[in-house]
Amino acid sequence: FQAEDGIRDSVASRGLGDVYKRQLDRTIRLEMDFARICGYLRRDPATVAAELKRRRPGITLEQMFDEVFVEYCEFVDEC
């Protein structure tokens, strides 16, 4: 808010830096969860990611996580 005298109230900015930080945090969590699930399946995360990218060019990290999670759920049902 800017008063008539031109002095602004100090308000903490929630600018693009905050947005990028949240996106980075989410990406890091997804990568960690992806690697953890691959570990449960006893598969190398880099190899799994390469296979998925080869089968589905343009696949996103979220989609890769979803595919591995489904595989994990099927694996748990078999145990």
Tab-separated table of C-alpha atoms in Angstrom, residues 2-71:
chain	number	residue	atom	x	y	z
A	2	GLN	CA	1.314	3.432	-0.876
A	3	ALA	CA	0.140	6.422	1.171
A	4	GLU	CA	-0.351	9.936	-0.141
A	5	ASP	CA	3.121	10.946	1.059
A	6	GLY	CA	4.697	8.282	-1.160
A	7	ILE	CA	5.884	6.073	1.699
A	8	ARG	CA	5.143	2.392	1.184
A	9	ASP	CA	4.305	-0.108	3.884
A	10	SER	CA	6.852	-2.896	3.983
A	11	VAL	CA	5.305	-6.122	2.698
A	12	ALA	CA	7.239	-9.348	2.252
A	13	SER	CA	7.531	-10.109	-1.424
A	14	ARG	CA	6.061	-13.336	-2.742
A	15	GLY	CA	7.631	-12.898	-6.134
A	16	LEU	CA	8.936	-15.302	-8.713
A	17	GLY	CA	11.773	-16.400	-6.430
A	18	ASP	CA	9.241	-18.037	-4.125
A	19	VAL	CA	7.549	-19.743	-7.078
A	20	TYR	CA	10.827	-21.117	-8.417
A	21	LYS	CA	11.822	-22.286	-4.941
A	22	ARG	CA	8.555	-24.216	-4.509
A	23	GLN	CA	8.948	-25.792	-7.960
A	24	LEU	CA	12.523	-26.798	-7.164
A	25	ASP	CA	11.482	-28.276	-3.808
A	26	ARG	CA	8.729	-30.298	-5.507
A	27	THR	CA	11.119	-31.543	-8.209
A	28	ILE	CA	13.678	-32.619	-5.630
A	29	ARG	CA	11.009	-34.492	-3.641
A	30	LEU	CA	9.791	-36.239	-6.806
A	31	GLU	CA	13.337	-37.250	-7.758
A	32	MET	CA	13.981	-38.614	-4.265
A	33	ASP	CA	10.697	-40.549	-4.223
A	34	PHE	CA	11.395	-41.891	-7.727
A	35	ALA	CA	14.830	-43.116	-6.623
A	36	ARG	CA	13.404	-44.628	-3.428
A	37	ILE	CA	10.729	-46.597	-5.295
A	38	CYS	CA	13.281	-47.794	-7.857
A	39	GLY	CA	15.372	-48.978	-4.913
A	40	TYR	CA	12.430	-50.966	-3.524
A	41	LEU	CA	12.100	-52.576	-6.949
A	42	ARG	CA	15.871	-53.232	-6.941
A	43	ARG	CA	16.302	-51.212	-10.129
A	44	ASP	CA	18.736	-48.417	-10.926
A	45	PRO	CA	16.853	-45.080	-11.162
A	46	ALA	CA	19.008	-43.819	-14.059
A	47	THR	CA	18.362	-47.001	-16.046
A	48	VAL	CA	14.619	-46.867	-15.332
A	49	ALA	CA	14.469	-43.200	-16.376
A	50	ALA	CA	16.385	-43.940	-19.603
A	51	GLU	CA	14.034	-46.829	-20.453
A	52	LEU	CA	10.954	-44.696	-19.848
A	53	LYS	CA	12.362	-41.815	-21.917
A	54	ARG	CA	13.181	-44.197	-24.756
A	55	ARG	CA	9.663	-45.677	-24.721
A	56	ARG	CA	7.911	-42.324	-24.246
A	57	PRO	CA	9.892	-39.356	-25.564
A	58	GLY	CA	8.913	-36.177	-23.742
A	59	ILE	CA	7.777	-38.002	-20.597
A	60	THR	CA	7.768	-35.746	-17.543
A	61	LEU	CA	9.185	-36.524	-14.136
A	62	GLU	CA	5.646	-36.725	-12.745
A	63	GLN	CA	4.684	-39.279	-15.401
A	64	MET	CA	7.828	-41.325	-14.744
A	65	PHE	CA	7.023	-41.331	-11.035
A	66	ASP	CA	3.442	-42.448	-11.759
A	67	GLU	CA	4.620	-45.352	-13.926
A	68	VAL	CA	7.165	-46.555	-11.379
A	69	PHE	CA	4.632	-46.164	-8.568
A	70	VAL	CA	2.139	-48.388	-10.417
A	71	GLU	CA	4.895	-50.977	-10.924
